[in-house]
Short mmCIF file of C-alpha atoms in Angstrom, two decimals:
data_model
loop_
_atom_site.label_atom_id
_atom_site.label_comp_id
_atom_site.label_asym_id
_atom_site.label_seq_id
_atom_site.Cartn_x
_atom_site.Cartn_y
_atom_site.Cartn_z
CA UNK V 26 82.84 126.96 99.46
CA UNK V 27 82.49 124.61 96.60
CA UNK V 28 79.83 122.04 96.09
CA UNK V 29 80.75 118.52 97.30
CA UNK V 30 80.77 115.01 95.93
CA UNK V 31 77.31 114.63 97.47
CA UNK V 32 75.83 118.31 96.64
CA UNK V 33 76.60 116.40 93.41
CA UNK V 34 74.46 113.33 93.52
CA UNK V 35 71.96 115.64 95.18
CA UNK V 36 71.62 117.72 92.12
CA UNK V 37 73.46 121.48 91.71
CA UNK V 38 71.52 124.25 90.75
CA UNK V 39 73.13 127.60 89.21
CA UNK V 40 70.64 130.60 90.40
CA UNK V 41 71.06 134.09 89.30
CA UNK V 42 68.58 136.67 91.54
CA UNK V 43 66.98 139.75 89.99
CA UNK V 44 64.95 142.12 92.00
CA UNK V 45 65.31 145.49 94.16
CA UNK V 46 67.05 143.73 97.37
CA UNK V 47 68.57 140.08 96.24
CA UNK V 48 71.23 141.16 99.85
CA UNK V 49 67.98 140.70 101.65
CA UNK V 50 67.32 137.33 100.26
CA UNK V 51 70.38 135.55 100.16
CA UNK V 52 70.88 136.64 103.67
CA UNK V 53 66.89 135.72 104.79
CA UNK V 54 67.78 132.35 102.63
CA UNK V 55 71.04 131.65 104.73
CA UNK V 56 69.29 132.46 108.27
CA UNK V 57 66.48 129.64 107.11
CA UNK V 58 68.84 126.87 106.55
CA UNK V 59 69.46 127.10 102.98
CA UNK V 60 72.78 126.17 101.31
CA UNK V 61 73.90 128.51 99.26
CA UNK V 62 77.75 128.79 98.00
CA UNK V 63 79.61 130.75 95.86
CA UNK V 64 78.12 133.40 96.52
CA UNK V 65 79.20 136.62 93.64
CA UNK V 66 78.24 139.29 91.15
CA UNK V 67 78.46 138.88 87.40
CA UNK V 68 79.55 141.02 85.23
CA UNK V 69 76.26 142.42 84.46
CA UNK V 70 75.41 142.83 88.28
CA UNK V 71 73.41 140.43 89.63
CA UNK V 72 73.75 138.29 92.38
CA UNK V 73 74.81 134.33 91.48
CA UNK V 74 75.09 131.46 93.83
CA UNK V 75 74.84 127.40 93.85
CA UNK V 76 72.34 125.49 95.55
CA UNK V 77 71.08 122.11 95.49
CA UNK V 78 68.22 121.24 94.01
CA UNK V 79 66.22 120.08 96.94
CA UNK V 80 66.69 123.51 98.90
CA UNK V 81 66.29 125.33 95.40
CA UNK V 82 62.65 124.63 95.74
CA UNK V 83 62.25 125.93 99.57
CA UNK V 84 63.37 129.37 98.20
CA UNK V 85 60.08 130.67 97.38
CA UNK V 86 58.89 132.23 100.89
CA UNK V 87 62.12 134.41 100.98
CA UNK V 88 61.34 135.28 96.92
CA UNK V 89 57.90 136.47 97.78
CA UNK V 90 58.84 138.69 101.07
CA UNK V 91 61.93 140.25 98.84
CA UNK V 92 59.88 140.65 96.07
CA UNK V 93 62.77 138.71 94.11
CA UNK V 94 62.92 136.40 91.16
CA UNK V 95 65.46 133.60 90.27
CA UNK V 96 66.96 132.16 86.81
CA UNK V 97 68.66 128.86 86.41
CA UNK V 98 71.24 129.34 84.34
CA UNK V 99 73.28 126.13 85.16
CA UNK V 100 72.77 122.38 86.00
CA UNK V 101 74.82 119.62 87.21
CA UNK V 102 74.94 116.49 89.19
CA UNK V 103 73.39 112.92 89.10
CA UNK V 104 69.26 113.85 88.80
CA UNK V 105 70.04 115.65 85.47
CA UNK V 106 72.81 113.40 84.10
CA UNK V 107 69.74 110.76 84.22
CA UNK V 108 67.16 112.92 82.75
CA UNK V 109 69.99 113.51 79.64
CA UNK V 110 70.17 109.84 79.33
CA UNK V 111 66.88 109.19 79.49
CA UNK V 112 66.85 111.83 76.47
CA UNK V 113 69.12 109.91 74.52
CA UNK V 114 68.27 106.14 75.43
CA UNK V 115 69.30 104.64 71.96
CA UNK V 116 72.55 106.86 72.30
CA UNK V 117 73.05 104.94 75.71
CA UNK V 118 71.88 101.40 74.32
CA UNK V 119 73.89 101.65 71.33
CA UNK V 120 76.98 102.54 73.26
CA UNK V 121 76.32 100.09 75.74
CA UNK V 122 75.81 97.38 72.64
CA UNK V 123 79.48 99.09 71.49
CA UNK V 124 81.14 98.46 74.41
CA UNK V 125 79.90 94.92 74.89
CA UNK V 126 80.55 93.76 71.42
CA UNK V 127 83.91 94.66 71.35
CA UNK V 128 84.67 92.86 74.82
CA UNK V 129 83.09 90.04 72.79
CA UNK V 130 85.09 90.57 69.85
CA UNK V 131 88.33 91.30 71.67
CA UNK V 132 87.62 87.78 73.98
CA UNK V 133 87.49 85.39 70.61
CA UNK V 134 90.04 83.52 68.80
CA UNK V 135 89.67 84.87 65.32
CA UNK V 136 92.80 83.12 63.21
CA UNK V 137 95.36 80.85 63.82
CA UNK V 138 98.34 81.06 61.94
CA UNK V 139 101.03 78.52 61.51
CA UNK V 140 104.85 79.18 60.51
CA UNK V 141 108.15 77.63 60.19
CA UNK V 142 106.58 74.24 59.06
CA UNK V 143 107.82 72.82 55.97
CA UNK V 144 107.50 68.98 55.88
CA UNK V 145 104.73 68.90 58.47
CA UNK V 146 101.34 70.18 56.87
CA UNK V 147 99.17 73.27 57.94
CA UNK V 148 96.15 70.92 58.17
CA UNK V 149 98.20 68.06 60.16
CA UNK V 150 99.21 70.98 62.72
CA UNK V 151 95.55 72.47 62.51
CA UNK V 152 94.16 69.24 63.43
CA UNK V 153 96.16 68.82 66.30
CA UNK V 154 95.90 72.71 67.53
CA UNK V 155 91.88 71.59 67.17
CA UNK V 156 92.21 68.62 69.26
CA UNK V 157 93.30 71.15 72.05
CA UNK V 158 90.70 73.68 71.81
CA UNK V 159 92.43 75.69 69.07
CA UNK V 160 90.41 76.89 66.79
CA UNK V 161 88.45 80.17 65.03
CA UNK V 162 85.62 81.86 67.25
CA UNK V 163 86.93 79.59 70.72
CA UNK V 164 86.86 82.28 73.65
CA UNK V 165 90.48 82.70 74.89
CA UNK V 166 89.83 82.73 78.35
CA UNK V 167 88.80 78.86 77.86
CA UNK V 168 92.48 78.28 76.67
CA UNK V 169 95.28 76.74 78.68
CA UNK V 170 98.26 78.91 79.14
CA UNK V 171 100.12 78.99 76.00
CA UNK V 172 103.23 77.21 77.72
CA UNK V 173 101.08 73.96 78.60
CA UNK V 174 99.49 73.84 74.81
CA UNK V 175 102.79 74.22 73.21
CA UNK V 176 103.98 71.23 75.22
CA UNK V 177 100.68 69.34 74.39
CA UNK V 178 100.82 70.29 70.66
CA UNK V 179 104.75 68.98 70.64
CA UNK V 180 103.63 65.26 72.00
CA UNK V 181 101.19 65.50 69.28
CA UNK V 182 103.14 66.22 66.41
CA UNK V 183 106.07 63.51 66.87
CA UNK V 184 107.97 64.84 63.75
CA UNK V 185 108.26 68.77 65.49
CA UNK V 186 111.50 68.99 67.65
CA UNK V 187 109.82 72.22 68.86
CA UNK V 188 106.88 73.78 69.20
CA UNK V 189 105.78 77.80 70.51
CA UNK V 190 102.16 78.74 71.11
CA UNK V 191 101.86 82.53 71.40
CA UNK V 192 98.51 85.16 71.77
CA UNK V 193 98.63 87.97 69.57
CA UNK V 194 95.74 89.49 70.09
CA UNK V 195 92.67 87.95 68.93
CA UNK V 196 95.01 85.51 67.23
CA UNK V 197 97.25 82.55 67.66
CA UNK V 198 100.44 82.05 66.38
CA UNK V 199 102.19 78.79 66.11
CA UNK V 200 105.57 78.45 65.21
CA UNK V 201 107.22 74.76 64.91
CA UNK V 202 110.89 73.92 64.69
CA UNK V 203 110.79 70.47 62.51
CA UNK V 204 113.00 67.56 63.59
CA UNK V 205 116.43 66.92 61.46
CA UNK V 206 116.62 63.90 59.51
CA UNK V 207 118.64 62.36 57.00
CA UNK V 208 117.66 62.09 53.56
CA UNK V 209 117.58 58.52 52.56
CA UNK V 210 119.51 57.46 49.61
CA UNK V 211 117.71 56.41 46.82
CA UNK V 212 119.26 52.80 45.55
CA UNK V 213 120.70 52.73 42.09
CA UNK V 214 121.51 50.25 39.69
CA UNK V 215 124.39 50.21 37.94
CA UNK V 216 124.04 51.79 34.36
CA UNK V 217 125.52 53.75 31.34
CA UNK V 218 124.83 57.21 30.41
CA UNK V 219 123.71 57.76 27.03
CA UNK V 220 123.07 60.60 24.27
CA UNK V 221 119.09 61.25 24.11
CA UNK V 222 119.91 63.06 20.92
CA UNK V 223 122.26 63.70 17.81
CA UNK V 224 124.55 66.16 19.28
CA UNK V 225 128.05 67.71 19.47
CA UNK V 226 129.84 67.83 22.92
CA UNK V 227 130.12 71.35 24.65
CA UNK V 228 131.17 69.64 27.91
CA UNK V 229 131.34 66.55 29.40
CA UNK V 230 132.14 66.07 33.72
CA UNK V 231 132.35 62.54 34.71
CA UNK V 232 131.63 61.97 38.38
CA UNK V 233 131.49 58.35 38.81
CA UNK V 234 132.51 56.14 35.68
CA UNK V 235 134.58 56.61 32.85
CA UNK V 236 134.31 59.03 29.95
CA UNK V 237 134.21 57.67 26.46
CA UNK V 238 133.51 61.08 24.24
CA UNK V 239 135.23 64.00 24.58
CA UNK V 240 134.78 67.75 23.88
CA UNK V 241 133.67 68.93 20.19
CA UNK V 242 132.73 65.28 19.36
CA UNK V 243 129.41 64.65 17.11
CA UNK V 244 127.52 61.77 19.07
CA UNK V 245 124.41 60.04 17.83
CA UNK V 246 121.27 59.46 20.12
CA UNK V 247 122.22 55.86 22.09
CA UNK V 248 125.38 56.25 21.73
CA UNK V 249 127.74 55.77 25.46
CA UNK V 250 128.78 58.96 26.91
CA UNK V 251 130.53 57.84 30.52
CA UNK V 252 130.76 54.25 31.06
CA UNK V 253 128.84 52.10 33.91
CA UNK V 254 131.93 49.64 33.09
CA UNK V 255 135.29 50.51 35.39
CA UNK V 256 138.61 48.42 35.57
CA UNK V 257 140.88 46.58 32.97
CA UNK V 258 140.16 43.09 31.18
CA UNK V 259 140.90 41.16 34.66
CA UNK V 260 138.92 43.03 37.15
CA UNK V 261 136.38 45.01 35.63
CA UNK V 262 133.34 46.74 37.85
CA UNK V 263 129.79 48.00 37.50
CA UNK V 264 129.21 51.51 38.96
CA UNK V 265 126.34 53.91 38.76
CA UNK V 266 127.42 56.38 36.47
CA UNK V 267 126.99 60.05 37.28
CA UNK V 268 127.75 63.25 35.79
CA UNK V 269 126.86 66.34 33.54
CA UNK V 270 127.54 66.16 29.55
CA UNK V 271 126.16 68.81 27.56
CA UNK V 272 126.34 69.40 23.76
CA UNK V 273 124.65 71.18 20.71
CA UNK V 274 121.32 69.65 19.55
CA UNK V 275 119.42 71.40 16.63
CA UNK V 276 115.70 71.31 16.62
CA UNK V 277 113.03 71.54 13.91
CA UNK V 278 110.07 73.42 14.02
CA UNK V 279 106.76 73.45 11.56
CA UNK V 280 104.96 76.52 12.78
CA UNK V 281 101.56 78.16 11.69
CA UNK V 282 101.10 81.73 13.03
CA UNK V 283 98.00 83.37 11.62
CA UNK V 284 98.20 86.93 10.67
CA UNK V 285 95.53 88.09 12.97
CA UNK V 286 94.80 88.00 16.69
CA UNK V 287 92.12 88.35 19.71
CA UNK V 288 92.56 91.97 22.16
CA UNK V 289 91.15 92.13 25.38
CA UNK V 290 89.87 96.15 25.59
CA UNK V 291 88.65 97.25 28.64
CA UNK V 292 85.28 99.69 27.62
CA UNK V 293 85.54 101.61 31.00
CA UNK V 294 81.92 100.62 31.73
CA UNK V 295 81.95 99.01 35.70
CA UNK V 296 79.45 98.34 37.85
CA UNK V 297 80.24 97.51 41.84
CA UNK V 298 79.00 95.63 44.49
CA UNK V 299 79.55 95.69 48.03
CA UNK V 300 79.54 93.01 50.41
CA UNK V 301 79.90 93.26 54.10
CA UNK V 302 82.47 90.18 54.98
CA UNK V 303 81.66 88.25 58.90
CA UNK V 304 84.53 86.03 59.62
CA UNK V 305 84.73 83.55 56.33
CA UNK V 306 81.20 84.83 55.12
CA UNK V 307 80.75 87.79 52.05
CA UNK V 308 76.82 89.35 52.70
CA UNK V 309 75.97 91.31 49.22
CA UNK V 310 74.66 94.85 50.56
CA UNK V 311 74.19 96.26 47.11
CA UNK V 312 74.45 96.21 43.55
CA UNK V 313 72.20 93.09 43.40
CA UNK V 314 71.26 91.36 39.76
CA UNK V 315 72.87 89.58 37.32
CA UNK V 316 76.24 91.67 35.00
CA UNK V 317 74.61 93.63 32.56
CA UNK V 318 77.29 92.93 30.43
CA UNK V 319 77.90 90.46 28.01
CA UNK V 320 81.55 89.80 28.64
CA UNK V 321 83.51 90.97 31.78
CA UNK V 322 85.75 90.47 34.55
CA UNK V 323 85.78 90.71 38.10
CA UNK V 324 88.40 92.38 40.25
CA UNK V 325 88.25 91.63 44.02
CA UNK V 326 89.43 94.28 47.15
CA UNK V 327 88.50 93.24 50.12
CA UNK V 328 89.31 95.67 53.36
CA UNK V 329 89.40 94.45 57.64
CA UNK V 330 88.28 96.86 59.94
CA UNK V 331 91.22 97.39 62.62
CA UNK V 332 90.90 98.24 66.34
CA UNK V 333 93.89 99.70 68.33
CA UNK V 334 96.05 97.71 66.52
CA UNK V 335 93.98 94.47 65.98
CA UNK V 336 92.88 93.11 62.75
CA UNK V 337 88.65 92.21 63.37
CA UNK V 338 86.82 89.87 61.30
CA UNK V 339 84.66 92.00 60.04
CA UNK V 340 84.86 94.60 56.95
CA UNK V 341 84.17 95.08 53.65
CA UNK V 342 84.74 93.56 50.32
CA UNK V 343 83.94 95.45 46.82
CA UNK V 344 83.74 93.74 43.57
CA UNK V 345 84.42 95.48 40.50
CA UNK V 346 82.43 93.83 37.28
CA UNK V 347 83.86 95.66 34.19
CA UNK V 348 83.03 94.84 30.57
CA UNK V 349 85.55 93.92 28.31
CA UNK V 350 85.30 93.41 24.53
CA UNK V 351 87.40 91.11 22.23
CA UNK V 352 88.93 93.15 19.43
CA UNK V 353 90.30 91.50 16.44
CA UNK V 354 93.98 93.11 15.59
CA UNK V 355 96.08 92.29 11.77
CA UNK V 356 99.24 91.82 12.01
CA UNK V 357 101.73 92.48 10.07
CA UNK V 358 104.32 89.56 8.52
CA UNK V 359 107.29 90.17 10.45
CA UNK V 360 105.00 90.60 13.86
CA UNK V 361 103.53 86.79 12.80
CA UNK V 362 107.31 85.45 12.17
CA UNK V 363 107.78 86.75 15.66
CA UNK V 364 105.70 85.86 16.90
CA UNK V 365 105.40 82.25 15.70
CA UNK V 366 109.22 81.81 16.53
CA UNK V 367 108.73 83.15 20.19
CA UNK V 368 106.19 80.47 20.73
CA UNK V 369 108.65 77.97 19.10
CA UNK V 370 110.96 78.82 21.67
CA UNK V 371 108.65 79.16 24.70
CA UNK V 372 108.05 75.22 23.81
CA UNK V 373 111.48 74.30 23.26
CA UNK V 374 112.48 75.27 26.69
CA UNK V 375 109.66 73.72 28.65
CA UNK V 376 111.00 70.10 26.90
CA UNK V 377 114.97 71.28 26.81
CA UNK V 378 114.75 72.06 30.21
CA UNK V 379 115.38 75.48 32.32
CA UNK V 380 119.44 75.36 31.79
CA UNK V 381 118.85 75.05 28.11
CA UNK V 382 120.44 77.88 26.41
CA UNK V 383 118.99 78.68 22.59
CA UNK V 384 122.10 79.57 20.96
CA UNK V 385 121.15 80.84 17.03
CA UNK V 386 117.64 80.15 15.24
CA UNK V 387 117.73 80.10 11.08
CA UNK V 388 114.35 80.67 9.07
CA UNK V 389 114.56 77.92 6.47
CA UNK V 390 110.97 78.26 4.59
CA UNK V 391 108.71 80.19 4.86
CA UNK V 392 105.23 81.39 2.58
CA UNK V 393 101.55 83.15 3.07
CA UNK V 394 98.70 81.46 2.47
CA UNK V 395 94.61 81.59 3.76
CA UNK V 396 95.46 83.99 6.28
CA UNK V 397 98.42 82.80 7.93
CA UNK V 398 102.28 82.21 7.55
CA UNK V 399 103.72 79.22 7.23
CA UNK V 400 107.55 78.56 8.76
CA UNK V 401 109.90 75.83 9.55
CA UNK V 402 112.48 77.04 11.65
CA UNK V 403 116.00 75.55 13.15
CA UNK V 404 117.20 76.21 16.62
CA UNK V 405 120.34 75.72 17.61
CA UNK V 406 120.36 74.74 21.22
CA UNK V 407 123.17 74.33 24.25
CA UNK V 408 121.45 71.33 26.47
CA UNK V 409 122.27 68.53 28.76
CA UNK V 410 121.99 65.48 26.63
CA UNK V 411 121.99 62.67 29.24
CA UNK V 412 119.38 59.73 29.45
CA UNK V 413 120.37 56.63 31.50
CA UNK V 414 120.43 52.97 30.26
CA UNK V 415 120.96 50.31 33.46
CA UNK V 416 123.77 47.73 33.07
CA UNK V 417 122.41 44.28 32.48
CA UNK V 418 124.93 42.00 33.85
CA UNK V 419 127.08 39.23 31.46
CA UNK V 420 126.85 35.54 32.48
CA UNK V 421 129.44 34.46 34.61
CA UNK V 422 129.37 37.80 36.24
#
């Protein structure tokens, strides 16, 4: 037979029996009551049985009138799964402190995220999530089903049309759908639209008004482009003028470029420190003391630890302090005209706008001197041209 559940909580003992007449024993052992089972030979010939351990210790008056001896050579069951954990306590504490910190872990709110707002702010919808018990490190069991705070977090946010609460996790995710509304248009004044520079026209599209250039003609800055003024002599209207006039505009620069410049060179010396990152918190673990270098930079990786699929608050975060050097490099005259006219440029489309097109450039002086190169340079540029200049209404009007 085979040992039962409660041969097993009893203890099982493995006994091999060596000796002249280990028939005579097991049978003497059976006639007194013993349990033996599994009864065999091994391969090597002796006699093997189980036994618990209770009547494993009655066996010794058969043993002695057999002249027999017994060796344990297996153990099972309850009595000696204790003794092994008694062996290996902090193996069983520091699983037990395993298991219960990542039922602790696994039962916290750790983020809340927030998507599909675009008018309404992350902290206006954090607030409100707050007010219901939203929030980092809040046990989700306390939480209302997601359903009931979705419709508490829409009659607190009165410009969401919608709003979805959803567990991920040990994180929440809420999305909002914003309510539709109209823009509201601004209220203009009637007005002209004027050159803000000495151009010549590349295009002019009149929306509202009337045109008074046309195409190729040279225009002065201030002077009329379309017309706030509609209608003949009799019956004559003010309108907001709108539309898109374009033209040529040349610029003048004055640049300095100097004929040297600073390099950053990386000397390949690092040094690294690791932190052990809790939530929002870094804790520096090693590489402690200040940079041992004069000049540096720091470069940031930070890793999460991940659990069947879950991203935990906790991990690591190493910081890379490596030393960098400022080199001085000469340049050459044409790299300083380059470069000079490159920065020209970078300036003139910040002021000309992003649909500004730079159509030709022409060096018109240019010497060497102290170090450095002197230029002026002209840039011939595409632009919009249009400033606005309100109507100020005639008397009798």
């Amino acid at each position: 037979m085979k040992g039962t559940w409660m041969h097993w909580m009893r203890g099982i003992v493995t006994v091999q029996v060596r000796g002249d007449q280990p028939e005579s024993f097991v049978n003497r052992a059976l006639a007194g009551g013993l349990e033996l089972w599994s009864i065999r030979r091994t391969s090597g010939g002796e006699l093997e049985f189980e036994t618990t351990v209770n009547h494993f210790f009655r066996m010794r008056p058969y043993l002695k009138r057999t002249s027999c001896r017994v060796h344990v050579v297996g153990r099972e069951g309850l009595p000696f799964w204790g003794v092994k954990l008694r062996r290996r306590v902090f193996f069983g504490v520091g699983l037990l402190i395993f298991l219960v910190g990542m039922y602790v872990l696994s039962s916290l709110v750790w983020s809340v995220q927030v998507k599909g707002n675009i008018h309404i702010s992350d902290e206006e919808i954090l607030h409100a999530a707050e007010a219901e018990g939203i929030h980092q490190l809040q046990w989700s069991f306390k939480l209302e089903d997601p359903a009931v705070l979705a419709k508490r977090l829409s009659a607190r946010l009165p410009d969401a049309a919608w709003v979805g609460v959803q567990k991920r996790g040990t994180s929440i995710v809420i999305s909002v759908v914003e309510s539709t509304k109209p823009e509201a248009k601004l209220l203009l004044n009637p007005r002209h639209l004027i050159a803000s520079a000495d151009a010549v026209i590349t295009e002019i599209q009149a929306d509202t008004g009337r045109p008074v250039v046309k195409r190729n003609m040279r225009v002065q800055k201030g002077d009329i482009l379309i017309s706030g003024t509609i209608g003949g002599e009799t019956d004559t209207q003010t309108v907001v003028a709108k539309g898109k006039v374009r033209g040529l505009v040349w610029h003048e620069y004055t640049i300095v470029s100097p004929l040297t410049e600073k390099v950053k060179v990386y000397t390949g010396d690092s040094k690294i420190k690791w932190h052990l990152v809790v939530g929002g918190r870094a804790l520096q673990v090693s590489g402690f003391g200040d940079s041992p270098f004069a000049t540096f930079e720091t470069v940031q990786l930070e890793e999460k630890a991940s659990w069947r699929g879950l991203h935990l608050p906790v991990g690591r975060l190493k910081e890379t302090v490596m030393e960098v050097r400022l080199d001085e490099r000469v340049l050459t005259k044409e790299e300083a005209i380059s470069k000079g006219i490159q920065q020209a440029k970078a300036d003139l489309m910040t002021k000309a706008g992003s649909d500004a097109v730079i159509l030709a450039e022409k060096l018109l002086h240019e010497k060497t001197e102290n170090g450095k190169v002197y230029l002026k340079v002209l840039l011939e540029v595409e632009q919009s041209i249009v400033a606005e200049m309100p109507l100020v209404p005639t008397q009798g009007e």
